[in-house]
Amino acid sequence: MRRLIAPLLLAALAWLVVEPMVLVGVDAIRVHGAWTTGPIHSFLTDPNEWRAVINSAGLAIASVVLGGILGVSLGLFTRLADFPGRRVVSALLALPAVLPPLVGVVAFLFLYGESGIFAHLVMAIARSDTPPWRFDGAGAVILIHATTMYVYTYLLVRGALATFDPALLEAATALGAGRSRAIRTILLPLLRPAIGNGALLTALSSLASFSAPYVFGGGFRVLPTQIVSTRLNGDIPIAMVETLSLVALAIVALVMASRIGGAGVRGAGKGIAPAPVRTGSRRRRIVLGVIGWSVTGWLLLPHLMLLMVSFVAQGGWTSTALPAAWTGSNYVSLITDPVQWRPFATSLWMATLAAGVAAALALAVAMVARDPRRRFSRWLEAGLALPWAVPGTVYAIALATMFSVLQPAAGRIVLIGTLWLLPLAYLIRSLPVVGRPMVAAVRALDPSLDEAAASLGAGAWRAFRTVIFPLLLPVLAGAAALAFVTGLGDFMTSIILYTYDTRPVSLEILGAIRGGAFGEAAAYGVVLTVISTGAFLLAERSRRIA
């Protein structure tokens, strides 16, 4: 059976993941039925294109460095330091993971924009009518990326530290090594894989980022905004070359992140969560607590701002530091008005469908590729991981290209303008999110479980249903929840592929922002955040049941 299923799964992944990318390459050098290098030459000789490439690369590097420093520092601090409320702070610092990107950008607008709270406070203190700064350009985008994307490195470092034994640091110190040397020679080598994966996720997210550069970029153009602009201008071949340039940057990021991660260090922990390092001083615990809670409060300001703005009526906050009046009408109209609720319903069914199919496909691939020594296992695993190395912008363009013509022999059907293209895009983008942990979980299963089930007379299906699947359920539920949240808040793929019938909530938020209905946009964002948090809580519940 496995010999029959493996080729089918390989064919499905090749059709969904590989062929769209190949078509992008073909369309970059084939214009009106003729082969040409004209689009590539135009791209290479245009200074604006080079500026977009350099800006994208520089933005990714700055995001990785600043987000990495913040994520590693917070991971070490919340895992090893001892202060009041440490567990609560640890959980709160993960909240940016459930904040949709476009919604977070709206919150930053109200925090640091020219009409934001901080600008008004400075104006009131200085008794000035002129905003003290313009929150735009590369600096604004880098600040947004660093304070929202740190969560990738933070979560991975915390996970790597979950079984680290601080006694190793104490032993090194007792043998004469200074604290900094012990951290540099013992702790950081252990964390290299986590830091490398965090850097990769941050770099890919930064390269694909559209919301922050679109709202705050001003003249700072990056490849995602450049691609959309070029497509809207109708110059499709140039857009394809820009898309391939973004892929090239993503591949460079993948290689560099692999070098950062290295091979890692094994056997550095006991396999149990360590206790925090005891400070032995109440005053020091209080100081550490003040630092931890202050940094957490600053990083969660966008969430608090979003909640506050959601209670502001349209036009009720224009020239004052704080809103003059409050209202709950944004939530009332969102719940009672079918027109406003429809984008939520659309996003919910599309994200649920995509996450469910991605989970089923990833589980099937993981079971078939259980033995890593087999060649088809490596190909299947690579097929699952490929969308992770390609920005969402690129796949949106690739899918629009592939499913715009009818060529059944080449696996191409017309899905443009239908209900199914956007859920299919969500499915492909979520494959690495679900697939990588599933493959790891399946390969970690003890083979003696299958042998025990077989010796007791259970067939393969019954052994899977009663023994294997319950063990995999926590990982599957967690990964599916992450895929669901990714699809629910997706903006970049949606803005390229949506139709009137599949208009998701992220596009509704953009429309509300453009119309000046910031309270309505914030209410959408708060409900999105609540739904995302609920999805993770459900996944956590399945872990307890299993």
Coordinates of C-alpha atoms in Angstrom, one line a residue:
M1 CA 0.0 0.0 0.0
R2 CA 2.8 2.4 0.9
R3 CA 4.4 1.9 -2.6
L4 CA 1.1 3.0 -4.2
I5 CA 0.5 6.0 -1.9
A6 CA 4.0 7.5 -2.0
P7 CA 3.9 8.3 -5.8
L8 CA 0.4 9.7 -5.4
L9 CA 1.5 12.0 -2.6
L10 CA 4.7 13.0 -4.5
A11 CA 2.5 13.8 -7.6
A12 CA 0.2 15.9 -5.4
L13 CA 3.0 17.9 -3.9
A14 CA 4.7 18.4 -7.2
W15 CA 1.4 19.7 -8.6
L16 CA 0.6 22.0 -5.7
V17 CA 4.1 23.2 -4.7
V18 CA 6.6 22.8 -7.5
E19 CA 4.7 23.4 -10.8
P20 CA 3.4 26.9 -9.9
M21 CA 7.0 28.0 -9.2
V22 CA 8.2 26.6 -12.5
L23 CA 5.5 28.4 -14.4
V24 CA 6.6 31.7 -12.8
G25 CA 10.1 31.1 -14.2
V26 CA 8.7 30.3 -17.6
D27 CA 6.5 33.4 -17.7
A28 CA 9.5 35.6 -16.8
I29 CA 11.3 34.7 -20.1
R30 CA 8.3 33.9 -22.4
V31 CA 6.3 36.9 -23.6
H32 CA 3.5 36.7 -26.1
G33 CA 4.6 33.1 -27.1
A34 CA 8.2 34.1 -27.8
W35 CA 11.3 33.4 -25.6
T36 CA 13.1 36.6 -24.5
T37 CA 15.4 38.0 -21.9
G38 CA 13.9 41.4 -22.2
P39 CA 12.2 41.4 -18.8
I40 CA 15.3 40.3 -17.1
H41 CA 17.4 43.0 -18.9
S42 CA 14.8 45.7 -17.9
F43 CA 14.9 44.5 -14.3
L44 CA 18.7 44.5 -14.1
T45 CA 19.0 48.0 -15.7
D46 CA 16.4 49.7 -13.6
P47 CA 17.8 51.5 -10.5
N48 CA 14.4 51.4 -8.8
E49 CA 14.3 47.6 -9.0
W50 CA 17.8 47.3 -7.5
R51 CA 16.7 49.7 -4.7
A52 CA 13.8 47.5 -3.9
V53 CA 16.0 44.4 -3.8
I54 CA 18.6 46.1 -1.5
N55 CA 15.8 47.5 0.7
S56 CA 14.3 44.1 1.1
A57 CA 17.6 42.5 1.9
G58 CA 18.5 45.2 4.4
L59 CA 15.1 45.1 6.0
A60 CA 15.4 41.3 6.5
I61 CA 18.9 41.6 8.0
A62 CA 17.8 44.4 10.4
S63 CA 14.7 42.5 11.4
V64 CA 16.7 39.3 12.0
V65 CA 19.3 41.1 14.1
L66 CA 17.0 43.2 16.2
G67 CA 14.3 40.6 16.5
G68 CA 16.9 37.9 17.3
I69 CA 18.5 40.0 20.1
L70 CA 15.1 40.7 21.6
G71 CA 13.8 37.1 21.2
V72 CA 17.0 35.5 22.7
S73 CA 17.2 38.0 25.5
L74 CA 13.6 37.5 26.5
G75 CA 13.8 33.7 26.1
L76 CA 16.8 33.6 28.5
F77 CA 15.3 36.1 30.9
T78 CA 11.9 34.4 31.3
R79 CA 13.4 30.9 31.5
L80 CA 16.3 31.5 33.8
A81 CA 15.6 34.6 35.9
D82 CA 13.4 34.4 39.0
F83 CA 10.9 37.2 39.6
P84 CA 7.2 37.7 40.6
G85 CA 4.8 36.7 37.8
R86 CA 7.5 35.0 35.6
R87 CA 5.0 32.5 34.2
V88 CA 2.5 35.1 33.3
V89 CA 5.1 37.3 31.6
S90 CA 6.3 34.2 29.6
A91 CA 2.8 33.6 28.3
L92 CA 2.0 37.3 27.5
L93 CA 5.2 37.7 25.5
A94 CA 3.9 35.0 23.1
L95 CA 0.7 37.0 22.3
P96 CA 2.2 38.7 19.1
A97 CA 1.9 35.3 17.5
V98 CA -1.9 35.6 17.4
L99 CA -2.0 39.3 16.2
P100 CA -2.7 39.4 12.5
P101 CA 0.0 41.6 10.7
L102 CA -2.4 44.2 9.2
V103 CA -4.2 44.6 12.6
G104 CA -0.9 45.1 14.3
V105 CA 0.1 47.8 11.8
V106 CA -3.1 49.7 12.7
A107 CA -2.2 49.6 16.3
F108 CA 1.2 51.0 15.6
L109 CA -0.4 53.8 13.6
F110 CA -2.3 54.9 16.7
L111 CA 0.6 54.5 19.0
Y112 CA 3.5 56.1 17.1
G113 CA 1.9 57.8 14.2
E114 CA 1.7 61.6 13.8
S115 CA -1.7 61.6 15.3
G116 CA -1.0 58.8 17.8
I117 CA -0.9 58.9 21.6
F118 CA 2.8 59.4 22.0
A119 CA 3.0 62.2 19.5
H120 CA 0.1 64.0 21.2
L121 CA 1.7 63.6 24.6
V122 CA 5.0 65.1 23.4
M123 CA 3.0 68.0 21.8
A124 CA 1.2 68.6 25.0
I125 CA 4.4 68.6 27.0
A126 CA 6.2 70.9 24.5
R127 CA 3.1 73.0 24.0
S128 CA 3.5 72.6 20.2
D129 CA 0.9 72.2 17.4
T130 CA 3.4 70.4 15.2
P131 CA 3.9 66.6 15.4
P132 CA 7.4 65.9 16.8
W133 CA 8.1 63.2 14.2
R134 CA 7.0 61.4 11.1
F135 CA 6.6 57.7 11.8
D136 CA 7.4 56.3 8.4
G137 CA 10.2 55.0 6.2
A138 CA 12.7 52.3 6.9
G139 CA 13.0 53.0 10.7
A140 CA 9.3 52.7 11.3
V141 CA 9.1 49.4 9.4
I142 CA 12.2 48.0 11.2
L143 CA 10.7 48.9 14.6
I144 CA 7.4 47.2 13.7
H145 CA 9.2 44.1 12.5
A146 CA 11.5 43.8 15.4
T147 CA 8.8 44.2 18.1
T148 CA 6.4 41.7 16.4
M149 CA 8.7 39.1 14.8
Y150 CA 10.8 38.6 17.9
V151 CA 8.2 36.1 18.9
Y152 CA 9.6 33.4 16.5
T153 CA 13.0 33.4 18.1
Y154 CA 11.6 33.8 21.6
L155 CA 9.3 30.8 21.3
L156 CA 12.0 28.6 19.8
V157 CA 14.7 29.6 22.4
R158 CA 12.2 29.0 25.2
G159 CA 11.5 25.6 23.8
A160 CA 15.2 24.8 23.5
L161 CA 15.7 25.9 27.1
A162 CA 12.9 23.8 28.4
T163 CA 15.2 20.9 29.2
F164 CA 18.4 22.9 29.8
D165 CA 20.1 22.3 33.1
P166 CA 21.4 25.5 34.7
A167 CA 23.7 23.4 36.8
L168 CA 26.0 23.3 33.7
L169 CA 26.5 27.1 34.0
E170 CA 27.0 26.8 37.7
A171 CA 29.6 24.1 37.2
A172 CA 31.5 26.2 34.6
T173 CA 31.5 29.1 36.9
A174 CA 32.8 27.0 39.8
L175 CA 35.6 25.8 37.5
G176 CA 36.7 29.4 36.9
A177 CA 34.9 30.5 33.8
G178 CA 33.3 33.9 34.0
R179 CA 29.5 34.2 33.5
S180 CA 29.8 35.6 30.0
R181 CA 32.2 32.9 29.0
A182 CA 30.0 30.2 30.4
I183 CA 27.0 31.5 28.4
R184 CA 29.2 31.9 25.2
T185 CA 30.8 28.5 25.3
I186 CA 28.0 26.4 26.8
L187 CA 24.6 28.0 26.4
L188 CA 24.8 29.6 23.0
P189 CA 26.0 26.5 21.2
L190 CA 23.0 24.7 22.6
L191 CA 20.7 27.4 21.3
R192 CA 22.2 27.6 17.8
P193 CA 19.5 25.5 16.1
A194 CA 16.7 27.5 17.8
I195 CA 18.4 30.8 16.9
G196 CA 18.9 29.7 13.3
N197 CA 15.3 28.6 12.8
G198 CA 14.1 31.8 14.5
A199 CA 16.3 33.8 12.1
L200 CA 14.9 31.9 9.1
L201 CA 11.3 32.5 10.1
T202 CA 12.0 36.2 10.8
A203 CA 13.9 36.7 7.5
L204 CA 11.1 35.0 5.5
S205 CA 8.4 36.9 7.3
S206 CA 10.3 40.2 6.7
L207 CA 10.9 39.4 3.0
A208 CA 7.2 38.7 2.5
S209 CA 6.0 41.5 4.7
F210 CA 3.6 43.8 2.9
S211 CA 1.4 45.5 5.5
A212 CA 4.1 47.5 7.3
P213 CA 6.0 48.7 4.2
Y214 CA 2.6 49.5 2.5
V215 CA 1.3 51.6 5.3
F216 CA 4.5 53.1 6.7
G217 CA 7.0 52.7 3.9
G218 CA 6.4 56.0 2.1
G219 CA 9.3 56.1 -0.4
F220 CA 10.9 53.0 1.1
R221 CA 9.9 50.4 -1.5
V222 CA 10.5 46.7 -1.0
L223 CA 9.9 43.8 -3.4
P224 CA 6.4 42.8 -2.1
T225 CA 5.1 46.3 -2.7
Q226 CA 7.0 46.6 -5.9
I227 CA 5.5 43.3 -7.2
V228 CA 1.9 44.4 -6.5
S229 CA 2.5 47.8 -8.0
T230 CA 4.0 46.2 -11.2
R231 CA 1.1 43.8 -11.5
L232 CA -1.4 46.5 -11.1
N233 CA 0.4 48.4 -13.9
G234 CA -0.1 45.4 -16.1
D235 CA 3.6 44.6 -16.6
I236 CA 3.4 40.9 -15.8
P237 CA 6.8 39.7 -17.1
I238 CA 8.6 42.2 -15.0
A239 CA 6.5 41.2 -12.0
M240 CA 7.6 37.6 -12.6
V241 CA 11.2 38.6 -12.6
E242 CA 10.7 40.5 -9.4
T243 CA 9.0 37.4 -8.0
L244 CA 12.0 35.3 -8.8
S245 CA 14.3 37.9 -7.2
L246 CA 12.3 37.5 -4.0
V247 CA 12.7 33.7 -4.2
A248 CA 16.5 34.2 -4.7
L249 CA 16.6 36.3 -1.5
A250 CA 14.6 33.7 0.4
I251 CA 17.0 31.0 -0.7
V252 CA 20.0 33.1 0.5
A253 CA 18.2 33.5 3.8
L254 CA 17.6 29.8 4.0
V255 CA 21.3 29.1 3.5
M256 CA 22.5 31.7 6.0
A257 CA 20.0 30.5 8.6
S258 CA 21.3 27.0 8.2
R259 CA 24.9 28.3 8.9
I260 CA 23.7 30.1 12.0
G261 CA 21.8 27.1 13.2
G262 CA 24.7 24.6 12.7
A263 CA 24.5 21.1 13.9
G264 CA 23.6 22.0 17.5
V265 CA 24.6 20.3 20.7
R266 CA 22.9 17.2 22.1
G267 CA 22.8 15.8 25.6
A268 CA 23.0 19.1 27.5
G269 CA 19.9 18.7 29.6
K270 CA 18.1 16.2 31.9
G271 CA 14.9 16.1 29.8
I272 CA 12.9 18.0 32.4
A273 CA 12.1 21.7 32.7
P274 CA 14.7 23.4 34.9
A275 CA 13.9 25.7 37.8
P276 CA 14.8 29.4 37.4
V277 CA 18.1 30.6 38.9
R278 CA 17.5 31.7 42.5
T279 CA 18.7 35.2 43.1
G280 CA 18.7 35.0 46.9
S281 CA 17.8 38.6 47.2
R282 CA 14.2 40.0 47.4
R283 CA 15.3 43.4 46.1
R284 CA 16.9 41.8 43.1
R285 CA 13.7 39.8 42.4
I286 CA 11.7 43.0 42.5
V287 CA 14.1 44.8 40.2
L288 CA 14.0 41.9 37.7
G289 CA 10.2 41.8 38.0
V290 CA 10.0 45.6 37.2
I291 CA 12.2 45.0 34.2
G292 CA 10.2 42.0 33.0
W293 CA 6.8 43.6 33.4
S294 CA 7.9 46.9 31.9
V295 CA 9.3 45.3 28.7
T296 CA 6.2 43.1 28.4
G297 CA 3.9 46.1 28.8
W298 CA 5.8 48.0 26.1
L299 CA 5.7 45.0 23.7
L300 CA 1.9 44.5 24.3
L301 CA 1.0 48.2 23.8
P302 CA -0.3 47.4 20.3
H303 CA -2.7 44.9 21.7
L304 CA -3.9 47.4 24.4
M305 CA -4.1 50.1 21.8
L306 CA -6.2 47.9 19.5
L307 CA -8.6 47.2 22.3
M308 CA -9.0 50.8 23.1
V309 CA -9.5 52.0 19.5
S310 CA -12.2 49.4 19.0
F311 CA -14.4 51.4 21.5
V312 CA -13.9 54.7 19.6
A313 CA -16.7 55.9 17.3
Q314 CA -15.8 57.0 13.8
G315 CA -14.5 60.5 13.9
G316 CA -14.4 60.5 17.7
W317 CA -10.6 60.7 18.0
T318 CA -9.0 63.4 15.8
S319 CA -7.0 66.0 17.6
T320 CA -6.6 64.9 21.2
A321 CA -4.3 62.6 23.0
L322 CA -7.1 60.3 24.1
P323 CA -10.6 59.7 22.6
A324 CA -13.2 62.2 23.7
A325 CA -16.0 59.6 23.7
W326 CA -16.4 55.9 23.9
T327 CA -18.9 53.5 22.2
G328 CA -19.6 49.8 21.8
S329 CA -21.3 50.3 18.5
N330 CA -18.4 48.9 16.6
Y331 CA -18.9 45.5 18.1
V332 CA -22.7 45.7 18.0
S333 CA -22.7 46.5 14.3
L334 CA -20.1 43.8 13.6
I335 CA -22.3 41.2 15.3
T336 CA -25.7 42.3 14.1
D337 CA -24.9 43.5 10.6
P338 CA -24.7 40.5 8.2
V339 CA -22.7 42.6 5.7
Q340 CA -20.0 43.2 8.3
W341 CA -20.1 39.6 9.6
R342 CA -19.8 38.1 6.2
P343 CA -16.0 38.5 5.9
F344 CA -15.5 36.7 9.2
A345 CA -17.6 33.8 8.0
T346 CA -15.7 33.7 4.7
S347 CA -12.3 33.7 6.5
L348 CA -13.4 31.1 9.0
W349 CA -14.6 28.5 6.5
M350 CA -11.6 29.1 4.2
A351 CA -9.0 28.9 7.1
T352 CA -10.8 25.9 8.6
L353 CA -10.9 24.0 5.3
A354 CA -7.2 24.8 4.5
A355 CA -6.0 23.8 7.9
G356 CA -8.0 20.6 7.9
V357 CA -6.8 19.4 4.5
A358 CA -3.2 20.5 5.3
A359 CA -3.3 18.5 8.5
A360 CA -4.7 15.4 6.7
L361 CA -2.1 15.7 3.9
A362 CA 0.8 16.3 6.3
L363 CA -0.2 13.3 8.4
A364 CA -0.4 11.1 5.3
V365 CA 3.0 12.3 4.1
A366 CA 4.6 11.9 7.6
M367 CA 3.3 8.3 7.9
V368 CA 4.6 7.4 4.4
A369 CA 7.9 9.2 4.9
R370 CA 8.4 7.7 8.4
D371 CA 11.7 6.0 7.4
P372 CA 14.2 8.9 6.5
R373 CA 16.6 6.5 4.8
R374 CA 14.2 6.0 1.8
R375 CA 14.7 8.3 -1.2
F376 CA 11.0 9.1 -1.6
S377 CA 10.9 10.1 2.1
R378 CA 13.4 12.8 1.4
W379 CA 11.5 14.0 -1.6
L380 CA 8.2 14.1 0.3
E381 CA 9.7 16.0 3.2
A382 CA 11.2 18.5 0.8
G383 CA 7.8 19.0 -0.9
L384 CA 6.3 19.8 2.5
A385 CA 9.0 22.2 3.4
L386 CA 9.4 24.1 0.1
P387 CA 6.6 26.7 0.7
W388 CA 8.4 27.7 3.9
A389 CA 11.3 28.9 1.9
V390 CA 9.2 30.9 -0.5
P391 CA 7.5 34.1 0.5
G392 CA 3.7 34.2 0.4
T393 CA 3.7 36.9 -2.2
V394 CA 5.6 34.6 -4.5
Y395 CA 3.1 31.8 -4.1
A396 CA 0.2 34.0 -4.6
I397 CA 1.6 35.2 -7.9
A398 CA 2.5 31.6 -8.9
L399 CA -0.9 30.3 -8.2
A400 CA -2.6 33.1 -10.1
T401 CA -0.4 32.2 -13.0
M402 CA -1.0 28.4 -12.8
F403 CA -4.7 28.5 -12.4
S404 CA -5.6 31.2 -15.0
V405 CA -5.7 28.9 -18.0
L406 CA -7.2 25.6 -18.9
Q407 CA -4.6 22.9 -19.8
P408 CA -5.7 19.7 -18.1
A409 CA -2.8 17.7 -19.5
A410 CA -0.4 20.0 -17.6
G411 CA -2.6 19.9 -14.4
R412 CA -3.8 23.5 -15.0
I413 CA -7.4 24.4 -14.5
V414 CA -9.2 27.7 -14.2
L415 CA -9.6 28.6 -10.5
I416 CA -9.2 32.4 -10.9
G417 CA -12.5 34.0 -9.8
T418 CA -13.8 30.9 -8.0
L419 CA -14.3 30.2 -4.3
W420 CA -11.4 27.7 -4.2
L421 CA -8.2 29.4 -5.2
L422 CA -7.8 31.3 -1.9
P423 CA -8.4 28.3 0.3
L424 CA -5.9 26.4 -1.9
A425 CA -3.3 29.1 -1.4
Y426 CA -3.9 29.0 2.4
L427 CA -3.5 25.2 2.2
I428 CA -0.1 25.4 0.4
R429 CA 1.2 28.1 2.7
S430 CA 0.3 26.1 5.8
L431 CA 1.9 22.8 4.6
P432 CA 5.3 23.5 6.3
V433 CA 3.7 24.7 9.5
V434 CA 1.8 21.4 9.8
G435 CA 4.2 19.1 8.0
R436 CA 7.5 19.7 9.7
P437 CA 6.3 19.0 13.3
M438 CA 4.2 16.0 12.0
V439 CA 7.2 14.4 10.3
A440 CA 9.3 14.9 13.5
A441 CA 6.5 13.5 15.7
V442 CA 6.0 10.4 13.6
R443 CA 9.7 9.6 13.4
A444 CA 10.0 10.0 17.2
L445 CA 7.4 7.2 17.7
D446 CA 8.8 4.0 19.2
P447 CA 8.6 1.2 16.5
S448 CA 7.9 -1.3 19.2
L449 CA 4.4 0.2 19.4
D450 CA 3.6 -1.1 15.9
E451 CA 5.1 -4.5 16.7
A452 CA 3.1 -4.8 20.0
A453 CA -0.1 -3.9 18.2
A454 CA 0.6 -6.5 15.5
S455 CA 1.5 -9.2 18.0
L456 CA -1.9 -8.6 19.6
G457 CA -3.7 -9.2 16.3
A458 CA -4.4 -5.6 15.3
G459 CA -4.3 -4.7 11.7
A460 CA -2.4 -1.7 10.3
W461 CA -5.5 0.6 10.3
R462 CA -6.6 -0.4 13.8
A463 CA -3.1 0.0 15.2
F464 CA -3.0 3.5 13.6
R465 CA -6.5 4.5 14.8
T466 CA -6.1 3.2 18.4
V467 CA -2.4 3.6 19.2
I468 CA -0.6 5.9 16.7
F469 CA -3.1 8.6 16.1
P470 CA -3.9 9.4 19.8
L471 CA -0.2 9.8 20.4
L472 CA 0.1 12.2 17.4
L473 CA -3.1 14.1 18.2
P474 CA -1.5 16.9 20.4
V475 CA 1.1 17.7 17.7
L476 CA -1.5 17.6 15.0
A477 CA -3.9 19.8 16.8
G478 CA -1.2 22.4 17.7
A479 CA 0.1 22.5 14.1
A480 CA -3.4 22.7 12.7
A481 CA -4.3 25.6 15.1
L482 CA -1.3 27.5 13.9
A483 CA -2.2 26.8 10.2
F484 CA -5.8 28.0 11.0
V485 CA -4.5 31.2 12.6
T486 CA -2.1 31.8 9.7
G487 CA -5.0 31.5 7.1
L488 CA -7.4 33.5 9.2
G489 CA -5.2 36.6 9.4
D490 CA -3.6 36.3 6.0
F491 CA -3.3 39.5 4.0
M492 CA -0.6 39.3 1.4
T493 CA -1.9 36.2 -0.4
S494 CA -5.5 37.4 0.0
I495 CA -4.9 40.8 -1.6
I496 CA -3.7 39.2 -4.8
L497 CA -6.1 36.3 -5.1
Y498 CA -9.4 37.3 -3.4
T499 CA -12.7 37.8 -5.3
Y500 CA -15.9 39.5 -4.2
D501 CA -17.3 36.2 -2.8
T502 CA -14.0 35.3 -1.0
R503 CA -13.3 38.7 0.4
P504 CA -11.6 37.9 3.7
V505 CA -11.6 39.8 6.9
S506 CA -8.1 41.2 6.4
L507 CA -9.3 43.0 3.2
E508 CA -12.3 44.3 5.2
I509 CA -9.9 45.7 7.7
L510 CA -7.9 47.4 5.0
G511 CA -11.1 48.9 3.6
A512 CA -12.2 50.2 7.0
I513 CA -8.7 51.9 7.4
R514 CA -9.0 53.5 4.0
G515 CA -12.5 54.7 4.9
G516 CA -11.3 56.2 8.2
A517 CA -13.4 53.7 10.2
F518 CA -10.5 52.9 12.6
G519 CA -12.8 51.8 15.4
E520 CA -14.4 49.3 13.1
A521 CA -11.0 48.0 11.9
A522 CA -9.8 47.6 15.5
A523 CA -13.0 45.7 16.4
Y524 CA -12.3 43.3 13.6
G525 CA -8.8 42.9 14.9
V526 CA -9.8 42.2 18.4
V527 CA -12.3 39.6 17.4
L528 CA -9.6 38.0 15.1
T529 CA -7.2 37.9 18.1
V530 CA -9.9 36.3 20.3
I531 CA -10.7 33.6 17.7
S532 CA -7.0 32.9 17.2
T533 CA -6.4 32.6 21.0
G534 CA -9.5 30.2 21.2
A535 CA -8.0 28.0 18.5
F536 CA -4.7 27.6 20.5
L537 CA -6.7 26.9 23.6
L538 CA -8.6 24.2 21.8
A539 CA -5.4 22.7 20.6
E540 CA -4.0 22.8 24.2
R541 CA -7.2 21.0 25.4
S542 CA -6.6 18.2 22.9
R543 CA -3.1 17.8 24.4
R544 CA -4.6 17.2 27.8
I545 CA -7.2 14.8 26.4
A546 CA -4.6 12.8 24.6

